[in-house]
Every structure is written in C-alpha cells, then in structure tokens.
mmCIF file of C-alpha atoms in Angstrom:
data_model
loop_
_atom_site.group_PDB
_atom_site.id
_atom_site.type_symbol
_atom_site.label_atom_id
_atom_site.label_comp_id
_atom_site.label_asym_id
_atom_site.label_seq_id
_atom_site.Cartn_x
_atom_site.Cartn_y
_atom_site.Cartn_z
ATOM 1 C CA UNK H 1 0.000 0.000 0.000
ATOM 2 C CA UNK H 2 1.041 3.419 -0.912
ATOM 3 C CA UNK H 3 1.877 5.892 2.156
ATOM 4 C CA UNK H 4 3.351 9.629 2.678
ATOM 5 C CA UNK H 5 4.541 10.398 5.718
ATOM 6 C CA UNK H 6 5.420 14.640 5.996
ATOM 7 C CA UNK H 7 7.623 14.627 9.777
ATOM 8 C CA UNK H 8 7.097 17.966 10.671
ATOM 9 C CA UNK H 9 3.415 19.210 11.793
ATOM 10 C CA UNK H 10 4.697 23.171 11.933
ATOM 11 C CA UNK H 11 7.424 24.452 11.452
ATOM 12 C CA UNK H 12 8.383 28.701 11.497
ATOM 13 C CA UNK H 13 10.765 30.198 9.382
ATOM 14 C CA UNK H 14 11.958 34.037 9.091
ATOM 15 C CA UNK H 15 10.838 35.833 5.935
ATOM 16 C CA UNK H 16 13.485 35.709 3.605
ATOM 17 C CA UNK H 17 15.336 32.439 4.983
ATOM 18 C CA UNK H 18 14.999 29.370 3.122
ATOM 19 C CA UNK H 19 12.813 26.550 3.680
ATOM 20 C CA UNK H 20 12.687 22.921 2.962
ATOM 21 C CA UNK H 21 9.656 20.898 4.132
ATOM 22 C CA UNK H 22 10.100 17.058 4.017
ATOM 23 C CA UNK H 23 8.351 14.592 2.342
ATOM 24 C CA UNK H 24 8.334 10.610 2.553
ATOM 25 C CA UNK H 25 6.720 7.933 0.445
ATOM 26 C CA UNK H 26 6.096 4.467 0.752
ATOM 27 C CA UNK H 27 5.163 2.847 -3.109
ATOM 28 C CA UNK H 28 6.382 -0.293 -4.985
ATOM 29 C CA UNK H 29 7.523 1.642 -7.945
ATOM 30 C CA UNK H 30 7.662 4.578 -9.230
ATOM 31 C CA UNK H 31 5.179 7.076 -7.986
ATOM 32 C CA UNK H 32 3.831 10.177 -9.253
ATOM 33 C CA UNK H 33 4.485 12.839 -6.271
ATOM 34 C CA UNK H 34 2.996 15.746 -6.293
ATOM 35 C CA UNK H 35 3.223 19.246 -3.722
ATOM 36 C CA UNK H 36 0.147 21.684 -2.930
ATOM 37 C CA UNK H 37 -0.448 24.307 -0.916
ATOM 38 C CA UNK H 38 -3.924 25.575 0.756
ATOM 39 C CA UNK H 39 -4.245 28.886 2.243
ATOM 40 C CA UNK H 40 -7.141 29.119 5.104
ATOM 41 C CA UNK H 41 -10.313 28.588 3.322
ATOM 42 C CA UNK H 42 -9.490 27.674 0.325
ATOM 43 C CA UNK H 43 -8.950 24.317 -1.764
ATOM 44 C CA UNK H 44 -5.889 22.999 -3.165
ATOM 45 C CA UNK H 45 -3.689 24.369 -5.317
ATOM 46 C CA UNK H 46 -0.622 22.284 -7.153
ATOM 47 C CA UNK H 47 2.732 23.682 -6.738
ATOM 48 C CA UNK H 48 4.449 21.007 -8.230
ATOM 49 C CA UNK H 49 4.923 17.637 -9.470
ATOM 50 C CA UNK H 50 7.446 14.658 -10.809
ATOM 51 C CA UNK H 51 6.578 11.893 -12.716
ATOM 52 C CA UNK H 52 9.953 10.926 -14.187
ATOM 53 C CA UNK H 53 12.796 12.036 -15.650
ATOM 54 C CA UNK H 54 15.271 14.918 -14.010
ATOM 55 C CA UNK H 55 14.808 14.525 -10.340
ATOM 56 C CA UNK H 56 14.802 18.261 -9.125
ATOM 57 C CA UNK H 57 11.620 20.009 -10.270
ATOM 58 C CA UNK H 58 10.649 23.496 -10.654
ATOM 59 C CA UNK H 59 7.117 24.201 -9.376
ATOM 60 C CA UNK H 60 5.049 27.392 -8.944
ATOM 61 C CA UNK H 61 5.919 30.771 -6.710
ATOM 62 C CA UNK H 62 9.813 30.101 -6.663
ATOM 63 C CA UNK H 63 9.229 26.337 -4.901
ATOM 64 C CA UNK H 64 11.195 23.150 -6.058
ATOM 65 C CA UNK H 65 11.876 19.669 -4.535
ATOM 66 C CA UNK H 66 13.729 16.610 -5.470
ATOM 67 C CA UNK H 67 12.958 13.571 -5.621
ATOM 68 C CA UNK H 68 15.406 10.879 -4.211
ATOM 69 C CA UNK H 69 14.626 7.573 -5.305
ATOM 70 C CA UNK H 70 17.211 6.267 -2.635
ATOM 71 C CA UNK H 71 15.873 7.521 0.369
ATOM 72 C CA UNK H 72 12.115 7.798 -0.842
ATOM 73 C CA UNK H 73 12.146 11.265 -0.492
ATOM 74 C CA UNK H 74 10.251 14.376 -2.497
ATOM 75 C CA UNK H 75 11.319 17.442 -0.241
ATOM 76 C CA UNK H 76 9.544 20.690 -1.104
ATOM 77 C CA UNK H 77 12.119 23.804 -1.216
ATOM 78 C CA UNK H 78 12.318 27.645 -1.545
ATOM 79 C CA UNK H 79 15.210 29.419 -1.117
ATOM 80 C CA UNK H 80 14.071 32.936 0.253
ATOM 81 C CA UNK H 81 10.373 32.607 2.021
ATOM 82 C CA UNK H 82 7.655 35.433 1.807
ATOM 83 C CA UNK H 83 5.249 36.035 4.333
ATOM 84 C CA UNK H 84 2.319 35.559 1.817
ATOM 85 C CA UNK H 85 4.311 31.662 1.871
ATOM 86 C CA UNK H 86 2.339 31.157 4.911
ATOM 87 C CA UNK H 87 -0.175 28.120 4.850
ATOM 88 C CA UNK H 88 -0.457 24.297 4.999
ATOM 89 C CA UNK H 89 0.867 22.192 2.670
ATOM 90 C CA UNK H 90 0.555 18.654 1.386
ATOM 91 C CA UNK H 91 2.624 16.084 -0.284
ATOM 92 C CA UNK H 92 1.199 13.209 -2.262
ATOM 93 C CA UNK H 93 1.575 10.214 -3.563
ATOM 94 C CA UNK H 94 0.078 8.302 -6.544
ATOM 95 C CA UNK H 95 -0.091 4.707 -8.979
ATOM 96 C CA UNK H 96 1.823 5.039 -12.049
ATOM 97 C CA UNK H 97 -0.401 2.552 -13.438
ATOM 98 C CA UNK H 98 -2.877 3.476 -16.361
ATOM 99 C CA UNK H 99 -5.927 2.832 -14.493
ATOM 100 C CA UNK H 100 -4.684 3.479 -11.447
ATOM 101 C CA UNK H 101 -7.196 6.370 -9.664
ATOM 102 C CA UNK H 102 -6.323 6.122 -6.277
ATOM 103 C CA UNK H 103 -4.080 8.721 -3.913
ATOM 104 C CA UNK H 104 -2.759 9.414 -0.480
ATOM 105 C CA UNK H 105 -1.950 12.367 1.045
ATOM 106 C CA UNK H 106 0.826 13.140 4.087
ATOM 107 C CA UNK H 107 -1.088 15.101 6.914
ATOM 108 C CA UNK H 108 0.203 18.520 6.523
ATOM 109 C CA UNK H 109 2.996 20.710 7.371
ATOM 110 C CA UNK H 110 1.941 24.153 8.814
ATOM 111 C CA UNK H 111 4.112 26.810 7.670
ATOM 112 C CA UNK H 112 3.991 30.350 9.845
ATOM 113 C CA UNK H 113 6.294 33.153 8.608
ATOM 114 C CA UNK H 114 7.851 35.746 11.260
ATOM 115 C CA UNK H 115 8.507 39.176 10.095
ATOM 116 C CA UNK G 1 -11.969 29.922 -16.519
ATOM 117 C CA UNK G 2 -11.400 26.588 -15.771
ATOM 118 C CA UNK G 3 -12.422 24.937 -12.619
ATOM 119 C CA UNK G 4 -14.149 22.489 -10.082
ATOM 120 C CA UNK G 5 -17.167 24.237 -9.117
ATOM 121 C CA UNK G 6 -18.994 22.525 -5.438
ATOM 122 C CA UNK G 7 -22.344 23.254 -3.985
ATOM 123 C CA UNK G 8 -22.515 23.787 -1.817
ATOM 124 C CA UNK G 9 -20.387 25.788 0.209
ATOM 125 C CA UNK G 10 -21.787 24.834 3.431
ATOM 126 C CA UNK G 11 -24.075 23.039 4.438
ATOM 127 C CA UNK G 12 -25.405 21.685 7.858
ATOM 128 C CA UNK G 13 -28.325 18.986 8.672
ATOM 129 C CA UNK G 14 -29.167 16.452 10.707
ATOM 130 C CA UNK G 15 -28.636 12.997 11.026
ATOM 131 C CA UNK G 16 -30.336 10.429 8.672
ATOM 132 C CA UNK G 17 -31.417 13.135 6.216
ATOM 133 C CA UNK G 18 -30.021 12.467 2.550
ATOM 134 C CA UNK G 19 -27.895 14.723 1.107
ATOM 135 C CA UNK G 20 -26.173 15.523 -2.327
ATOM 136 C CA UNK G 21 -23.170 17.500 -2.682
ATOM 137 C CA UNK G 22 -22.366 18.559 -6.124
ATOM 138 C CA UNK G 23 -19.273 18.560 -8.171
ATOM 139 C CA UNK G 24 -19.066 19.777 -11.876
ATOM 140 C CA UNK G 25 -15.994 20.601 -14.109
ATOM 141 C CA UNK G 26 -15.878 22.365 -17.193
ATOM 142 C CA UNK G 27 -12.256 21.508 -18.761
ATOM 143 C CA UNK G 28 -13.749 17.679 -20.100
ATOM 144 C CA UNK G 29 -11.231 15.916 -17.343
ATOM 145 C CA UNK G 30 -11.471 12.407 -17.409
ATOM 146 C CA UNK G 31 -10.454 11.917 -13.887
ATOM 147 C CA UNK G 32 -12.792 12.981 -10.967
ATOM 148 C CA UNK G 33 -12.370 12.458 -7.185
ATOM 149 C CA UNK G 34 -13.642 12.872 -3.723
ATOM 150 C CA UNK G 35 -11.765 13.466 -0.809
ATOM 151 C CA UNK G 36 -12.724 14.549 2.744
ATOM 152 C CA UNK G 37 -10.365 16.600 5.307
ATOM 153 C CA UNK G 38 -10.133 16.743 8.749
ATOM 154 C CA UNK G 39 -7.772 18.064 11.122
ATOM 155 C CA UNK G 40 -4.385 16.270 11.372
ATOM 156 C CA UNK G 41 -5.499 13.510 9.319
ATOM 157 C CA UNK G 42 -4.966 15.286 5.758
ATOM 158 C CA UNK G 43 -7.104 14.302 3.012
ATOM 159 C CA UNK G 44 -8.773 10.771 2.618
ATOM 160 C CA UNK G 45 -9.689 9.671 -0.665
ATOM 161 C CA UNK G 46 -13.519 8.842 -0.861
ATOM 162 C CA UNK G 47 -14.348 7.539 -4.336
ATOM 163 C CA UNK G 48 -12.710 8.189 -7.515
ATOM 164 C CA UNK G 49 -13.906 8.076 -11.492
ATOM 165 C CA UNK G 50 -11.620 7.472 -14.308
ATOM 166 C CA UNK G 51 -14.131 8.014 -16.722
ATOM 167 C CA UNK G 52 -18.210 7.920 -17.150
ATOM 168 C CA UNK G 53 -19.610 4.945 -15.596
ATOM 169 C CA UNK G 54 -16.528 4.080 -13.696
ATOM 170 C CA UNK G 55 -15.945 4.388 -9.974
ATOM 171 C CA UNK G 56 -14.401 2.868 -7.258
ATOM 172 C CA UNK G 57 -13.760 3.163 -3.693
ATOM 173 C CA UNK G 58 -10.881 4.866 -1.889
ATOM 174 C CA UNK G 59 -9.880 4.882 1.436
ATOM 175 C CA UNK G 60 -12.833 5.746 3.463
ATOM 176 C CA UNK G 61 -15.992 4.785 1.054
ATOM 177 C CA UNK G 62 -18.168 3.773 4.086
ATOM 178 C CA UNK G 63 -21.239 5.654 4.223
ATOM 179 C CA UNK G 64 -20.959 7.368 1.025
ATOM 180 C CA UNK G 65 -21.779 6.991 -2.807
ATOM 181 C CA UNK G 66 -21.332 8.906 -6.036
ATOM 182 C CA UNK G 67 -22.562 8.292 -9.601
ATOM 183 C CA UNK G 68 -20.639 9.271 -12.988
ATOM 184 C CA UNK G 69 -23.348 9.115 -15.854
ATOM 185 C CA UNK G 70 -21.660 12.233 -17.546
ATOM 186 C CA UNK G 71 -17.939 13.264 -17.733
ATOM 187 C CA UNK G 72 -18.508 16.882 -16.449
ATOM 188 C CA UNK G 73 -20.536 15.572 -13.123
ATOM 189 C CA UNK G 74 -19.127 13.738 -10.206
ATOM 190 C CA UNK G 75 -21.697 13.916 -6.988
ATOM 191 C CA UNK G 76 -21.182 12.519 -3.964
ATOM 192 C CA UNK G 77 -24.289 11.327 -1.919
ATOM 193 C CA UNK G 78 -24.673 10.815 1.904
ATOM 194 C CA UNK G 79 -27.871 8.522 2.337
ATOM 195 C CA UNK G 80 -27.813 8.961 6.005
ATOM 196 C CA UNK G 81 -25.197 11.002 7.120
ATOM 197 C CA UNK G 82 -24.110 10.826 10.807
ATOM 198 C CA UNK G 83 -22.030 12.807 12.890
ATOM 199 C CA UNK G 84 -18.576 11.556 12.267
ATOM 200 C CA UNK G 85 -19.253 12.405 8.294
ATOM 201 C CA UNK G 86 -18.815 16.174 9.674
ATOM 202 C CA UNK G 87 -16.183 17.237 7.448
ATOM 203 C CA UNK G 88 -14.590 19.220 4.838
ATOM 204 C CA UNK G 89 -15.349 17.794 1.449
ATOM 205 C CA UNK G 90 -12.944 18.449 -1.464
ATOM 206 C CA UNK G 91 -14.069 17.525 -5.472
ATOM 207 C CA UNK G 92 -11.196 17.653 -7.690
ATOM 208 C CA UNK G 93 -10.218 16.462 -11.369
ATOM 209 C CA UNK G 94 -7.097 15.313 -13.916
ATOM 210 C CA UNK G 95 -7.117 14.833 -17.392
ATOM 211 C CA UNK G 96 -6.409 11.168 -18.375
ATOM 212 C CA UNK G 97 -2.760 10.435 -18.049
ATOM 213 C CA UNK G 98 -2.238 13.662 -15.839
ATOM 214 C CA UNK G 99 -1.336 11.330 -12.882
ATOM 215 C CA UNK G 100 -3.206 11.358 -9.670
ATOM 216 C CA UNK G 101 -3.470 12.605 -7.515
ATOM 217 C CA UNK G 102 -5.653 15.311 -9.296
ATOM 218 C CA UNK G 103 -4.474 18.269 -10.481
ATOM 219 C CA UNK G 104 -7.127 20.937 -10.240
ATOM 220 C CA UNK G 105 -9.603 21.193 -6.532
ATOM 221 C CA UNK G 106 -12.761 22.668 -6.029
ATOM 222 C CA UNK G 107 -13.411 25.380 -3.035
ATOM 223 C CA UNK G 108 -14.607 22.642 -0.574
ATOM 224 C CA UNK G 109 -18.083 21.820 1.039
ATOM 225 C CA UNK G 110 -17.885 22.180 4.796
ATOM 226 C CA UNK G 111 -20.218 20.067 6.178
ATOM 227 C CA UNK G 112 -21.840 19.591 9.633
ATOM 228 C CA UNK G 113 -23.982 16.611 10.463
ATOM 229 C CA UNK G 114 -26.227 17.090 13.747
#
C-alpha cells in the first residue's frame, strides 16, 4: 500500500530564509508525487509535481523539490520565504499505473512566517 | 476559466437526512475524485472516477456513494449522514494520463452533520 509520511506538523521560518519541508513515500515503484499548498479557506492548489525524468523540479511561486529515489524522499524547497508563503501544505503520492485512480496524502505541514 | 465548481459551500443537517453534494468541471477531465479533510489527518480519498460509468472506492468509502453518468458531473451522496461524516469535502479532477493525484480542486463543502 502506498503511504506519505510529511515529519514535521509546523514548522516557522523568518521571511526571507529558506525553507525545505520534508516529504516521505512508501510505493512499490515509481510514484507520481505531487506538492500543494492551501491557504485558510481555500482548496488545493498544485505547486508542483514529478513523474519521471530529471529529479529536481521546478514548481510554482519560486518552490522546487527533489525527488530521491534512494531515500524515498520528495522534499519541497524555496530558497528565500515570503510572508504571503504562509499556509499548509501537502505532499502526495500516486499509482503510475494506467488505471490506477487512487491517492494518499501526508497530513500537513503548517508553515507560519515571522517578520 | 477553468475549474471544479462545489455546492454547496456549506451546508449543515441532521442525522439520517439524505444529502447531495455537487461537483461539476468544465475543462472535459477524465479523472474525478472525492476526498474529505479533517484536522491532522490530511485528506482521505472517498471515491474516484476514471471516466463515465466508472468508480471505485478509496480509502474511506463507508457511508458514502457517487454516480458518474456524464464526464462533467461527479456527486457525492450521503444517504444517512451521521455525525462523524462532519467534514470538509474536497471535489477535484485530472485529465487522463495527468497522474493522480488530481491536479485541479474545487473550493470545498464544509459540512456539519447534527
């Protein structure tokens, strides 16, 4: 069974420092990962996401993450965080295979920004 | 514009009384799905559609069901909602081959069960 574990529930970072939230997946084979982010309120939106081939991807609002087959890894990164940066986000995890419909999420990582 | 419109926003009832939340997309996804979230837990897969007529269960189908009879449409029915159904509801949608899990969300339903 596919899992996605994120390790940190909250975590604070000064505006303008960098920030790397981590991401772990559990999956037989390749996965399709994927990074959103959801302000208070509002749904999901997609920052980001691998399916194959180069391993560090470039996503939405200045985030990237690699992905790091050898430690199951997809951590999301940004190297100078804004206070508008501040919300939850989610990593997932889903079946490579054609039919495949079904996806798990990690629980969350709260991100708060001090000025 | 595209998007995953819900209705409705929010809505609260009581137990045992049927309800239908709606989900409609206008970009002609293939790929529709139902997800619920609730504090620490993240979000739970419901049911999921690859394509008219298809469905099948996610993670936490119990007490739910949903119909695909045309591509745009994806509801998702309580017929007797109870208490621990109280939830945020997310609808969301993928284009065949996009990969799932989905790339585009709806707004959310917020839902409170009495």
């Amino acid at each position: 069974a596919q899992s996605v574990t994120q390790p940190d529930i909250h975590i604070t970072v000064s505006e303008g420092a960098s920030l790397e939230l981590r991401c772990n997946y559990s999956y037989g084979a390749t996965p399709y990962l994927f990074w959103y982010v959801q302000s208070p309120g509002q749904g999901l939106q997609l920052l980001l996401k691998y399916f194959s081939g180069d391993t560090l991807v470039q996503g939405i609002k200045g985030f990237e993450a690699e992905f790091k087959r050898s430690q199951s890894s997809f951590n999301l990164r940004k190297p100078s965080v804004h206070w508008s940066d501040a919300a939850e986000y989610f990593c997932a995890v889903g079946a490579v295979e054609t039919n495949a419909g079904k996806s798990t999420f990690g629980d969350g990582t709260t991100l708060t920004v001090k000025p | 514009e595209a998007q995953v419109t819900q209705n409705p926003r929010y809505l609260i009832t009581v137990t045992g009384k049927k309800l239908t939340v709606t989900c409609s997309q206008n970009m002609n996804h293939e790929y529709m799905s139902w997800y619920r979230q609730d504090p620490g837990l993240g979000l739970r897969q419901i049911y999921y559609s690859m394509n008219v007529e298809v469905t099948d269960k996610g993670d936490v189908p119990e007490g739910y069901k949903v119909s695909r009879k045309e591509k745009r449409n994806f509801p998702l029915i309580l017929e007797s909602p109870s208490p621990n159904q109280t939830s945020l509801y997310f609808c969301a949608s993928s284009p065949r081959g996009a990969g799932n899990p989905p790339l585009h969300f709806g707004n959310g339903t917020r839902l409170t069960v009495t």
